[in-house]
């Protein structure tokens, strides 16, 4: 039968010729025409072209893919259709088993190498190379690397045999069987008057044989995308010359006639000798990161839609070499901009919380830390509310956040409580009863079982623990789909242990993508492979970066290009040398550059979101050269948000962007949503000068509370340490619940509380009485250390050895401290008088204060009192200096409160204050004389701090390790961002140097 070949670029030559062909020889009653495409996407493109864009009747016009066509032929031939499995997971497991049998690798290594072997074997099998035919071809030739090639061929033979034993076929097997059927029975194709192949430019050996068999049995017209003597189409031309025209078929060349803005450029691409054209219609922009790239695309689409209200979303396309890195970003950014979207890829499945929960459930029994594993499960937004109610989940999470289960312990141990005499503020919260319901999760056996049994176990867990919402239906289906694939592994693998099953499930999940949004009325976002043959009015070609487009092509180490070339010529097998993949990249680029009819944008990322420089693609450079342009013509999208927003007409900004831009620029917001902004600001009580970095506005609600019950000196100490930390903890009342023991260390604040409690018990025995002997106090200290540590015991969740070591250390520290303290008290005539004491409220400079003091010592003979504060760490400077600088406002405030309230009557005087660093056994002292000297300076600093606080300025104040390392808000703080840090320093310096202000609470 004659084979007609028509060659030209997809747009417009091939499409026009295809439509013209169907017009001249239309399908209809009594004349069926079958159109065969390499992919379903290509078939959909042609259906849209024929039925929607050209308005043709399509009766008796049938579209099939290569795979579907082969199945049709086999069905027509009768007999059994083999079970086809193209799942990579299945084939990799089969190859893994062969590698283990081969004995060349241990199981772990075989698993790691299975993917690479499977890819090389697939190429050999698809090309039809086997040991016998190889010997026929190359028996008398010397072949470099023959032993390596022979090993791979042996493996390919065994791979084929193993598939046959299991009754499994691949798409290549189907194509070969269909080809053999047609050779014997060409009449099988008689139900179509004609077969039209469209759009493929490369086939594997099996597909090529099938195509040749069809062309021999029936009239075939091939629409082949290729342009003679154009370097961009060399990949397709090679296939045409070497594979398709071997029977002598002539190719009719269609005119190039590229329609749109790429018209002048595409002709010149990849031909360095050609002069550049003046292609002004093409625009190129550079951005910082994928999000900005998509953001800019969205702005351009909105501007187009504003200029052309009838713009058909479907005629706009965005194409990247691979859509995976962009999938989630498109969904976010286009949704913010109200742009409908058609995208086949919904992002990685593992990115969905329900998928993450699935893995967490399966891994739970093997997690070394029960607490962390359960927190992940219960904290998942997809966790089933029918298993635990929202309130129960909250209780369990609160408990888990503060519990400290040890490595390897069971869920039972989470419920061990502290002793009865442990005070409330040292008690870990008690375990909720709902925790028991999780015990079944830890009961799964670990020993080997068939894949199908493990899949059923996993399916039950998903059913019980993943929320039954309808919105999660597609995710549940995808998870069940993976389990089904794993069940099939019973055909190629022996039973496996639970951990191995879970690892395989997790690896399969990692590769899985979520379905995208297949709306028919949206901007089409596609990967370059899916966009082959597509046509757009407006096309954005994004991600033109080095290593991305063209993708990095690597040689196959198992079947190197030299061996592949040899197999192709003189061997005659159709197998592609890997590095020829670069020619396919060129083809894709040239085809896309010619796919835009009216507008073409190209973009690349000049830096990542983290600021690291990225390089434009060689193809973009080539495009600019061919367009007679340079990088000076590239439009730079600014990286700084404000600059970026200001570069866009206000109508193109989202309300959030416009609002933030107005606030930062101190512009009046648009009338339409000024009210919305104002209400938002009021809701947060953040009215005020928000343009000030760290300025949140006067914290009215906090100040209201402080007026009612008094300000606390310790809160002001936190403000002095770091205003932002104060804002988060006191104004917003946020807390980051931490476990007492995180698996590595015990929270130093918890240890500080333990020391307080022990000293309270020790000194409580004689507070207000005569001092006992130091040895008596030391013995009592040892006893109290033992009681507190033993009482907390397992409840603290610390490793027993570490807990014992901490007990010993604490005992040493506190015994040393009490001995030294008692010696000083004896010399000075003081005795501990008040412990953990709520001082009488006092008003100082018009501000009401209230607070709880660790200890106050009293000298009855001289009627002196001294404030004592236990600290986890001491300031580096002297206490007098720290007080004068405003760094330690707590001690002077307590002194003033006691002076003002005079609990010991008139005539009692302050003897200063001591900060006791218990861990270091060091003291910082403010003597009575120093206090007299610095009290005015301390008062000025306090007024400045209160003025800053009431004005709502809460800058970060990164300081020494002491206050940043254990800060609960380190994750929210931008201290690692140099400009923020610099602004914080500047603001804090300015606040300290300002004249002391009138304080208005
Ligand atoms: S980490 Fe340091 S600078 Fe940041 S909020 Fe905490 S204390 Fe302030």
Coordinates of N, CA and C and ligand atoms in Angstrom, one line a residue, residues 721-726 728 955-960 963-975 981, ligand 1:
X721 N 14.3 42.9 77.3 CA 15.1 41.9 76.7 C 14.9 41.9 75.2
X722 N 13.6 41.9 74.8 CA 13.2 41.9 73.3 C 11.8 42.3 73.2
X723 N 11.6 43.5 72.6 CA 10.2 44.0 72.5 C 9.3 43.0 71.6
X724 N 9.9 42.4 70.6 CA 9.1 41.5 69.8 C 8.6 40.3 70.6
X725 N 9.5 39.8 71.4 CA 9.2 38.6 72.2 C 8.0 39.0 73.2
X726 N 8.1 40.2 73.7 CA 7.1 40.7 74.6 C 5.7 40.8 73.8
X728 N 4.7 39.1 71.2 CA 4.2 37.8 70.9 C 3.6 37.1 72.2
X955 N 10.1 46.1 68.1 CA 11.2 45.6 67.2 C 11.8 44.4 67.8
X956 N 12.5 43.6 66.9 CA 13.2 42.5 67.4 C 14.5 43.0 68.1
X957 N 15.0 42.3 69.0 CA 16.3 42.7 69.7 C 17.1 41.4 69.9
X958 N 17.7 41.0 68.8 CA 18.6 39.8 69.0 C 19.7 40.1 69.9
X959 N 19.9 39.2 70.8 CA 21.0 39.4 71.8 C 21.8 38.2 72.0
X960 N 22.4 38.0 73.2 CA 23.2 36.9 73.4 C 22.4 35.6 73.3
X963 N 19.0 34.9 75.5 CA 17.6 35.1 75.3 C 17.1 34.7 74.0
X964 N 17.9 34.4 73.0 CA 17.4 34.0 71.7 C 17.3 32.5 71.6
X965 N 18.3 31.7 72.3 CA 18.3 30.3 72.0 C 17.0 29.6 72.5
X966 N 16.5 30.1 73.6 CA 15.3 29.4 74.2 C 14.0 30.2 74.0
X967 N 14.1 31.1 73.0 CA 12.9 32.0 72.7 C 11.9 31.1 72.0
X968 N 10.6 31.2 72.4 CA 9.6 30.5 71.8 C 9.2 31.0 70.4
X969 N 9.7 32.2 70.1 CA 9.2 32.9 68.9 C 10.3 33.0 67.8
X970 N 11.4 32.2 68.0 CA 12.5 32.3 67.1 C 12.1 32.0 65.7
X971 N 11.1 31.1 65.5 CA 10.6 30.8 64.2 C 9.9 31.9 63.5
X972 N 9.3 32.8 64.3 CA 8.5 33.9 63.7 C 9.4 35.1 63.6
X973 N 10.5 35.1 64.2 CA 11.4 36.3 64.2 C 12.3 36.3 63.0
X974 N 12.6 37.5 62.5 CA 13.4 37.6 61.3 C 14.8 38.0 61.6
X975 N 15.3 37.5 62.7 CA 16.6 38.0 63.1 C 17.7 37.6 62.2
X981 N 17.3 42.8 61.0 CA 18.1 42.9 62.2 C 18.7 44.3 62.4
Ligands
LIG1 S1 14.7 35.1 68.8 FE1 15.7 36.7 69.9 S2 15.3 38.5 68.6 FE2 13.9 37.0 68.0 S3 12.0 37.3 69.2 FE3 13.2 35.8 70.3 S4 14.5 37.0 71.7 FE4 13.7 38.5 70.2

